[in-house]
Amino acid sequence: MLLKQLSVFLENKPGRITQVTKALDEIGVNITAFNIADTSEFGILRMIVDNIDTALQALKAQGFSVRTTQVVGLVVPHQPGGMYQALEHVDKAGIEIEYMYAFAYNSKAAVIIKADDTQKLVEVLSGSGYHVLQEGELIQD
Amino acid sequence: MIWNEHAECMDREQLLKLQNERLRNMVSRLYYNVPFYRKKFQEAGIDPGDITGIHQLKDLPTTTKQDLRDNYPFGLFAVPQSEIVRLHASSGTTGKPTVGGYTRADLRTWSEVVARSLYAAGVDKNDVVHVSYGYGLFTGGLGIHQGAQKIGATVIPASGGNTKKQLQIMHDFGSTVLACTPSYALYLADTMKELGMDPSELKLRRGIFGAEPWTEEMRREIEAKLHLKALDIYGLTEVIGPGVAMECEHQKGLHIFEDHFIPEIVDPNTLQPVPHGQVGELLFTTVTKEGMPLLRYRTRDLTTMTVEKCACGRTLARLNKFLGRSDDMLIIRGVNVFPSQIESVLLEMSETEPHYQLIVDRVNNLDILEIRVEVNEAFFSDEIRQMENLAKKIKANIESVLGISAKIKLVEPKTIERSEGKAKRVIDLRKLVD
């Protein structure tokens, strides 16, 4: 019930993101969702892709610092209060969120969440009736 | 003005006699009191009685900073500890500072050469000397202090830091002489401008600047911004501290107080004297020091020397501008930094690889050190917080070893230039030589 995310360390210098996307283009990997966390000195590019193993190998071969991280993909109703209600369950369970980012999933809204206890997060959300994305689900769409 | 005309304007033949006599005396003290030197003499097959004068210096063993470290802290002292009345130490060396031990007579010698230096700069008892060199183990503060006291000037022991307060004191107490590093002088000037203070509000007329290399361009800038005459003072803890050599008002090189410190300019590889006027490494033999006399101490500073009488009347040899170093030492904000120290910090940390690059620059007249460290797979984290903590940890470790703060920049693996053989570890963007 967990998704694998690619994280790439990037120095703040021109052209680095272009190079990552070029490497993925060359091997025909599609990016479903991505986010950049940045500081003044460096950034971390986080991506959900359709073929993570191929992407990982290609980026490593080009000398990028890459790793995979387990995250949760949550589908939320695309309406006022949709996100809030989901997060209330998370808070009640005492789970701490490290970061999250949103992306469009068909006509619905989806978020990627990284938490201190990812396993527990999946249990809480599934238990509350939420649609938690599984690996493979994103690829078929 | 000349403080000690007898010593500073001595006929050079007479000076040579004095140096020869003092060297003979020193060699025997070294041989009988310092096991390190006795061993070196014995290995070289030299009997102290064979040495008659300074023309034989080229045959004698040299002393390096490494020798001082190997004998840390007091192994090179030539007198019992009961005779040592003061200890100083130089900043930032692989965890172990370089120690200088002074007897009462050494402190007198030191005050004497600083007194000569101040007079050479045109400073006398009517002056108010504001000392912004750090007071403490560093020789800058107390060194200038003692000399200024000796000539009867009014001394303000301001020490470093708190720039605004320094300016207020200078203004209110009527400081006429400023003693600090040249980069701090510029920093003071810039702070004055920010505060809307005009240099004419101060009474400064002379600056005694040293502890780091500076250019003629910096001199002109300081002189224009602070309305004073800027003069260069040279010294190092190992030899005695500030006052080994000093510029006079003619600003034509630094007069070496040769009756105490015998200079040589040698080829850094062969350690043999280079032809007169050629660039080489500066060596000092301290012929009058009692606490820690050093024989042919390798300063690693590259320069040339002039032995002609100066317009000021001094017959002492003069050092010309420093042209660089014969090792990879950097002087950053007055602190000695070796790239190898940074490497050892990184090697000690399990999360880092020793791939680094030092970028040194001068921004707003202050030296800035940036250390670029490659991130490797092993310690790359997906979380910003952890990466930032790593950078903070590197910064703290560097600071505790070097005593200066550095900006840490994490960079991608294999992006730091690797050249065959010698890696380009240091990029010094400062302009230190005209």
XYZ file of C-alpha atoms in Angstrom:
575
model
C 0.000 0.000 0.000
C 3.041 2.242 -0.140
C 4.376 4.134 -3.118
C 8.045 4.408 -3.972
C 9.276 7.884 -4.562
C 12.540 8.950 -6.228
C 14.530 11.650 -4.438
C 17.354 13.439 -6.227
C 19.847 15.763 -4.559
C 20.441 18.883 -6.621
C 22.876 21.680 -6.170
C 21.420 25.097 -6.848
C 22.827 25.675 -10.287
C 21.254 26.359 -13.638
C 20.142 23.461 -15.777
C 20.112 20.688 -13.191
C 16.375 19.958 -13.295
C 16.481 20.020 -17.087
C 19.193 17.370 -16.983
C 17.140 15.105 -14.712
C 14.071 15.373 -16.924
C 16.204 14.828 -20.027
C 17.616 11.624 -18.537
C 14.079 10.386 -17.865
C 12.931 11.368 -21.339
C 15.781 9.366 -22.898
C 14.570 6.164 -21.252
C 10.877 6.928 -21.737
C 9.949 7.273 -18.095
C 6.836 9.298 -17.312
C 6.593 11.558 -14.284
C 3.236 11.363 -12.507
C 3.925 13.785 -9.688
C 6.838 15.866 -8.539
C 7.888 18.438 -6.029
C 11.014 20.439 -5.267
C 12.094 21.228 -1.739
C 14.699 23.948 -1.792
C 17.040 25.773 0.514
C 19.374 28.559 -0.512
C 22.169 26.046 -1.046
C 20.592 22.923 -2.502
C 17.312 21.318 -3.473
C 15.725 17.890 -3.304
C 13.628 16.830 -6.276
C 10.986 14.273 -5.353
C 9.141 12.346 -8.047
C 6.630 9.582 -8.546
C 7.438 7.917 -11.866
C 5.968 5.005 -13.815
C 9.159 2.936 -13.928
C 11.168 3.610 -10.831
C 13.860 0.949 -11.236
C 14.807 2.068 -14.734
C 14.741 5.704 -13.644
C 16.916 4.987 -10.605
C 19.531 3.201 -12.690
C 19.611 5.874 -15.383
C 20.014 8.716 -12.912
C 22.703 6.901 -10.934
C 24.563 6.190 -14.150
C 24.595 9.913 -14.824
C 26.120 10.601 -11.426
C 23.109 11.941 -9.565
C 22.657 11.306 -5.865
C 19.385 9.389 -5.897
C 17.476 7.332 -3.394
C 14.022 5.879 -3.035
C 11.682 6.717 -0.204
C 8.405 5.120 0.800
C 5.479 7.507 0.748
C 1.704 7.315 0.877
C -0.533 8.348 -2.026
C -3.916 9.496 -0.844
C -6.940 10.285 -2.979
C -9.114 13.001 -1.446
C -12.509 14.323 -2.491
C -11.990 17.426 -4.658
C -14.251 19.669 -2.581
C -14.027 22.135 0.313
C -13.001 20.373 3.516
C -11.774 17.263 1.707
C -8.160 17.641 2.772
C -9.065 18.881 6.226
C -11.161 15.844 7.094
C -8.436 13.455 6.003
C -5.806 15.304 8.013
C -7.953 15.278 11.123
C -7.699 11.491 11.183
C -3.930 11.749 10.804
C -3.634 14.241 13.673
C -5.818 12.186 15.985
C -3.591 9.187 15.402
C -0.597 11.301 16.450
C 1.215 10.889 13.151
C 3.673 13.597 12.187
C 3.822 14.681 8.568
C 7.266 15.446 7.192
C 6.182 16.791 3.829
C 3.404 16.522 1.317
C 2.612 17.600 -2.202
C -0.488 17.443 -4.383
C -1.106 16.285 -7.919
C -4.095 15.697 -10.197
C -5.279 12.113 -10.395
C -7.864 11.636 -13.131
C -10.495 14.187 -12.154
C -9.764 13.709 -8.492
C -7.194 15.291 -6.203
C -4.373 13.289 -4.731
C -1.563 14.003 -2.300
C 1.740 12.334 -1.586
C 2.472 12.226 2.129
C 5.737 11.387 3.895
C 5.197 10.782 7.600
C 7.259 9.615 10.562
C 5.264 6.376 10.584
C 4.174 5.652 7.022
C 2.746 2.211 7.819
C 0.480 3.594 10.505
C -0.606 6.382 8.196
C -1.811 3.847 5.623
C -3.726 1.939 8.300
C -5.413 5.059 9.652
C -6.436 6.333 6.228
C -7.607 3.010 4.857
C -9.448 2.364 8.127
C -11.278 5.660 7.707
C -12.423 4.655 4.248
C -9.969 6.640 2.172
C -8.563 5.480 -1.133
C -4.854 4.909 -0.634
C -3.032 4.462 -3.932
C -1.169 1.240 -4.606
C 1.862 0.779 -6.727
C 0.745 0.077 -10.259
C -2.491 1.949 -9.890
C -0.947 5.139 -11.176
C 0.659 3.477 -14.164
C -2.545 2.077 -15.596
C -4.157 5.484 -15.674
C 61.900 58.764 14.291
C 64.320 56.122 15.476
C 63.923 54.463 18.873
C 67.325 52.782 19.113
C 69.718 54.535 16.789
C 72.663 52.466 17.925
C 71.012 49.201 16.911
C 69.016 50.371 13.927
C 71.629 52.481 12.167
C 74.672 50.386 13.022
C 77.453 50.066 10.506
C 76.802 46.748 8.734
C 80.264 45.383 9.510
C 79.731 46.066 13.163
C 76.288 44.464 12.899
C 77.825 41.346 11.349
C 80.243 41.041 14.260
C 77.377 41.311 16.706
C 75.327 38.729 14.794
C 78.273 36.307 14.640
C 78.883 36.584 18.344
C 75.196 36.145 19.171
C 74.866 33.200 16.796
C 77.815 31.375 18.398
C 76.257 31.880 21.781
C 72.862 30.710 20.554
C 74.227 27.590 18.864
C 75.851 26.474 22.075
C 72.644 27.122 24.042
C 70.688 25.103 21.518
C 73.191 22.262 21.547
C 73.403 21.936 25.301
C 69.811 22.760 26.290
C 67.551 21.428 23.534
C 67.780 17.670 22.818
C 65.983 18.171 19.495
C 68.749 20.439 18.193
C 71.576 18.414 19.763
C 70.339 15.388 17.857
C 70.126 17.376 14.613
C 73.672 18.686 15.048
C 74.992 15.240 15.817
C 73.249 13.721 12.822
C 74.748 16.417 10.606
C 78.146 15.907 12.202
C 78.386 19.518 13.307
C 80.129 20.473 16.523
C 78.829 23.725 18.048
C 82.449 24.884 18.318
C 82.780 24.737 14.519
C 80.343 27.599 14.072
C 82.049 30.947 13.895
C 79.537 33.127 12.094
C 76.389 33.586 10.107
C 78.093 32.688 6.803
C 77.766 29.085 8.064
C 74.019 29.307 8.606
C 73.423 27.632 5.240
C 75.052 24.469 6.577
C 72.945 24.305 9.728
C 69.680 22.397 10.105
C 66.383 24.219 9.574
C 63.313 24.159 11.823
C 59.784 23.691 10.531
C 56.311 24.175 11.935
C 56.051 20.387 11.980
C 59.076 20.268 14.323
C 57.193 22.577 16.668
C 54.135 20.338 16.526
C 56.203 17.202 17.093
C 57.653 18.821 20.189
C 54.358 20.270 21.403
C 53.979 22.007 23.763
C 57.316 22.812 25.411
C 59.821 20.446 23.762
C 61.844 23.192 22.067
C 62.204 25.388 25.131
C 65.833 26.070 25.991
C 65.297 27.076 29.623
C 63.616 25.380 32.590
C 59.919 26.164 32.885
C 60.612 28.236 35.995
C 62.302 30.807 33.741
C 59.306 31.067 31.402
C 57.054 33.962 32.375
C 54.590 34.004 29.460
C 53.102 31.640 26.935
C 51.498 32.568 23.642
C 50.172 30.354 20.894
C 49.283 30.778 17.287
C 45.851 29.982 15.970
C 44.476 27.027 14.112
C 46.896 24.237 13.438
C 45.677 20.624 13.267
C 44.193 20.875 16.738
C 47.557 21.744 18.242
C 48.584 25.385 18.363
C 52.170 26.547 17.901
C 53.484 27.613 21.276
C 55.869 30.428 22.104
C 57.493 30.618 25.534
C 59.040 33.874 26.795
C 61.510 34.592 29.553
C 61.630 38.028 31.198
C 64.434 38.993 28.828
C 62.374 37.796 25.838
C 59.498 40.045 26.852
C 61.975 42.935 27.087
C 63.306 42.121 23.613
C 59.788 41.948 22.269
C 58.780 45.305 23.766
C 62.013 46.746 22.398
C 61.318 45.675 18.801
C 57.703 46.830 18.985
C 58.893 50.159 20.415
C 61.243 50.450 17.435
C 58.366 49.564 15.116
C 56.102 52.231 16.555
C 58.822 54.868 16.319
C 59.450 53.809 12.721
C 55.783 54.548 12.084
C 56.175 57.968 13.677
C 54.353 57.063 16.883
C 55.577 58.424 20.235
C 54.478 59.136 23.797
C 52.075 61.853 22.685
C 50.003 59.304 20.815
C 46.886 57.415 21.886
C 47.346 53.877 20.587
C 44.124 51.956 20.019
C 44.906 48.240 19.917
C 42.191 46.270 18.134
C 44.262 43.135 17.730
C 42.863 40.319 19.846
C 44.249 40.063 23.384
C 44.924 36.536 24.538
C 47.081 33.714 23.297
C 47.403 35.568 19.989
C 50.563 37.694 20.044
C 48.979 40.685 18.275
C 47.206 42.402 21.153
C 49.672 42.077 23.998
C 52.645 42.444 21.646
C 51.665 45.903 20.408
C 50.427 46.806 23.890
C 53.794 46.236 25.568
C 55.703 48.169 22.928
C 53.281 51.105 23.032
C 53.597 51.166 26.797
C 57.388 51.144 26.518
C 57.461 54.304 24.401
C 55.085 55.950 26.862
C 52.069 56.235 24.587
C 48.538 56.090 25.992
C 47.349 52.580 25.276
C 43.718 51.577 24.742
C 43.480 47.785 25.022
C 40.318 47.576 22.926
C 40.933 44.036 21.659
C 38.766 42.681 18.821
C 35.042 42.817 18.149
C 32.177 45.183 18.933
C 32.993 47.525 16.090
C 30.507 50.266 16.964
C 31.843 50.546 20.482
C 35.401 50.641 19.124
C 34.460 53.613 16.976
C 32.839 55.374 19.896
C 35.932 54.836 22.054
C 38.200 56.021 19.235
C 36.063 59.113 18.911
C 35.696 59.884 22.621
C 39.242 58.988 23.705
C 40.874 60.675 20.732
C 42.796 57.657 19.408
C 45.596 58.771 17.080
C 46.987 55.343 16.171
C 45.035 52.261 15.144
C 46.642 48.824 15.400
C 44.712 45.919 13.840
C 44.597 43.697 10.761
C 44.285 45.620 7.480
C 40.977 43.923 6.720
C 39.572 44.994 10.075
C 40.730 48.552 9.355
C 38.652 48.498 6.184
C 35.745 46.974 8.039
C 35.932 49.806 10.584
C 35.984 52.328 7.748
C 32.905 50.783 6.167
C 31.071 50.658 9.490
C 31.845 54.347 9.986
C 30.300 55.101 6.645
C 27.195 53.109 7.530
C 26.859 55.031 10.779
C 27.255 58.296 8.932
C 30.534 59.069 10.717
C 33.118 61.127 8.890
C 36.775 60.138 9.302
C 37.555 63.765 10.125
C 35.629 63.242 13.377
C 38.492 60.969 14.471
C 42.066 61.962 15.209
C 43.672 58.903 13.636
C 46.973 59.651 11.898
C 48.803 56.307 11.795
C 47.805 52.678 11.294
C 49.941 49.711 12.359
C 48.538 46.891 10.285
C 49.676 43.286 10.053
C 48.946 39.596 10.734
C 47.810 39.057 7.141
C 49.083 39.910 3.683
C 47.711 43.040 2.030
C 48.234 44.910 -1.188
C 49.264 48.435 -2.122
C 45.730 48.875 -3.370
C 44.367 48.031 0.084
C 46.831 50.457 1.595
C 45.583 53.273 -0.626
C 41.987 52.404 0.185
C 42.606 52.342 3.953
C 44.563 55.580 3.838
C 41.818 57.304 1.862
C 38.981 56.011 3.993
C 40.494 56.492 7.445
C 42.645 59.576 6.759
C 45.798 58.018 8.175
C 49.146 56.688 7.018
C 48.999 52.888 6.886
C 52.153 50.951 7.773
C 52.927 47.281 7.574
C 54.181 45.310 10.589
C 55.390 41.719 10.345
C 55.902 38.992 12.863
C 55.056 35.475 13.825
C 54.508 33.746 17.143
C 57.307 31.253 16.534
C 59.869 34.054 16.111
C 58.477 36.425 18.779
C 55.217 38.003 17.560
C 54.641 41.352 15.833
C 57.774 43.466 15.575
C 60.104 41.131 13.698
C 60.088 43.667 10.876
C 58.405 47.020 10.344
C 57.937 49.583 7.634
C 59.170 53.122 8.210
C 57.405 56.257 7.027
C 59.066 55.959 3.630
C 57.021 52.796 3.013
C 59.868 51.148 1.115
C 59.973 47.685 2.638
C 59.982 46.354 6.191
C 63.104 46.860 8.289
C 64.139 43.609 9.924
C 65.504 43.982 13.434
C 68.559 41.996 12.444
C 70.394 42.301 15.733
C 67.733 39.908 17.100
C 66.411 38.032 14.080
C 68.765 36.982 11.294
C 66.947 36.636 7.984
C 67.848 34.407 5.069
C 66.160 34.117 1.686
C 66.589 30.570 0.405
C 65.434 28.255 -2.316
C 62.549 26.305 -0.673
C 63.824 23.044 -2.174
C 67.555 23.207 -1.583
C 67.418 25.538 1.470
C 70.471 27.293 0.060
C 70.611 31.097 -0.246
C 69.275 32.489 -3.530
C 71.231 35.191 -5.375
C 70.636 38.659 -3.950
C 67.314 40.171 -4.963
C 65.738 36.909 -6.067
C 62.507 35.512 -4.650
C 62.850 32.789 -2.053
C 61.544 31.547 1.261
C 62.194 33.667 4.305
C 64.006 31.995 7.220
C 64.707 33.441 10.644
C 67.290 32.598 13.250
C 66.471 34.169 16.607
C 69.882 34.923 18.084
C 68.836 36.599 21.331
C 65.763 34.638 22.347
C 66.114 32.578 25.514
C 62.791 30.782 25.957
C 62.439 29.211 22.551
C 65.316 30.120 20.249
C 64.808 28.791 16.730
C 67.469 28.011 14.175
C 66.653 28.770 10.534
C 62.911 28.719 11.107
C 61.054 28.259 7.832
C 58.331 30.930 7.662
C 57.104 29.597 4.274
C 56.628 33.209 3.231
C 58.037 33.989 -0.204
C 59.644 37.382 -0.635
C 62.772 39.306 -1.611
C 65.147 41.310 0.551
C 67.014 44.594 0.091
C 70.210 45.410 1.979
C 70.701 49.097 1.268
C 70.598 51.993 3.629
C 67.101 53.474 3.730
C 66.327 57.184 3.411
C 65.242 57.027 7.060
C 68.840 56.312 8.078
C 68.363 52.695 9.111
C 71.000 50.289 7.841
C 68.840 47.226 8.524
C 67.876 44.885 5.694
C 64.366 45.325 4.362
C 61.730 42.784 3.377
C 59.805 43.592 0.256
C 56.165 42.680 -0.241
C 55.199 39.081 0.346
C 54.543 37.201 -2.848
C 52.912 34.055 -1.550
C 53.644 30.904 0.401
C 55.873 27.930 -0.234
C 53.197 25.687 1.307
C 49.424 25.635 0.983
C 48.668 27.576 4.144
C 45.938 30.187 3.906
C 45.538 33.101 6.261
C 41.855 33.690 6.793
C 40.836 36.532 9.086
C 44.294 36.312 10.618
C 43.946 32.581 11.329
C 46.312 30.071 9.750
C 44.398 27.418 7.861
C 45.822 24.364 6.137
C 43.565 22.482 3.700
C 44.772 19.249 5.332
C 43.062 20.283 8.579
C 39.740 20.487 6.814
C 40.387 17.171 5.152
C 41.024 15.497 8.489
C 37.778 16.899 9.921
C 35.853 15.444 6.983
C 37.659 12.115 7.262
C 36.750 11.850 10.916
C 33.063 12.230 10.114
C 31.512 8.987 8.969
C 28.902 10.780 6.831
C 31.312 12.643 4.627
C 33.833 11.946 1.940
C 37.077 13.863 1.830
C 36.140 15.466 -1.456
C 36.091 19.143 -0.780
C 37.072 22.488 -2.140
C 37.831 25.698 -0.311
C 36.741 28.967 -1.811
C 38.250 31.977 -0.119
C 37.038 35.432 -0.957
C 36.973 38.856 0.566
C 33.510 40.357 0.815
C 33.085 43.805 2.354
C 36.716 43.568 3.401
C 36.219 40.442 5.468
C 37.592 37.070 4.491
C 34.927 34.513 3.697
C 35.618 30.802 3.645
C 33.243 28.533 1.815
C 33.761 24.788 1.980
C 32.174 22.705 -0.726
C 31.625 19.128 0.309
C 30.362 16.390 -1.932
C 27.223 14.591 -0.854
C 27.488 10.847 -1.251
C 24.735 8.272 -1.541
C 25.378 7.011 1.945
C 24.474 10.198 3.714
C 22.081 11.726 1.235
C 18.725 12.075 2.899
C 15.355 12.817 1.380
C 14.697 15.251 4.203
C 15.880 18.838 4.035
C 16.182 18.991 7.805
C 18.647 16.140 7.938
C 20.739 17.576 5.145
C 20.810 20.926 6.877
C 21.769 19.265 10.143
C 24.640 17.582 8.363
C 25.850 20.916 7.010
C 25.572 22.370 10.523
C 27.540 19.493 11.974
C 30.347 19.939 9.441
C 30.354 23.659 10.196
C 30.571 23.080 13.949
C 33.381 20.534 13.611
C 35.384 22.836 11.325
C 34.831 25.702 13.726
C 36.050 23.736 16.717
C 39.263 22.748 14.935
C 40.070 25.927 13.018
C 38.471 28.486 15.285
C 36.830 30.257 12.363
C 33.396 29.896 10.890
C 32.920 28.665 7.369
C 29.973 28.464 5.067
C 29.261 24.848 4.165
C 27.891 24.126 0.739
C 26.796 20.577 -0.024
C 27.363 19.764 -3.673
C 26.565 16.844 -5.923
C 28.902 13.863 -6.064
C 31.841 14.011 -8.444
C 31.322 17.661 -9.239
C 34.454 18.880 -7.498
C 37.213 19.053 -10.026
C 39.662 16.180 -9.810
C 42.885 16.698 -11.583
C 45.589 14.125 -12.033
C 47.913 13.984 -9.092
C 47.116 17.113 -7.215
C 43.490 18.019 -6.655
C 42.552 21.652 -6.857
C 41.547 22.090 -3.254
C 41.785 25.818 -2.880
C 40.388 28.659 -4.923
C 41.572 31.931 -3.475
C 39.674 34.786 -5.047
C 41.205 37.404 -2.788
C 43.636 39.791 -4.332
C 46.572 39.734 -1.943
C 49.406 40.640 -4.268
C 49.411 43.689 -6.513
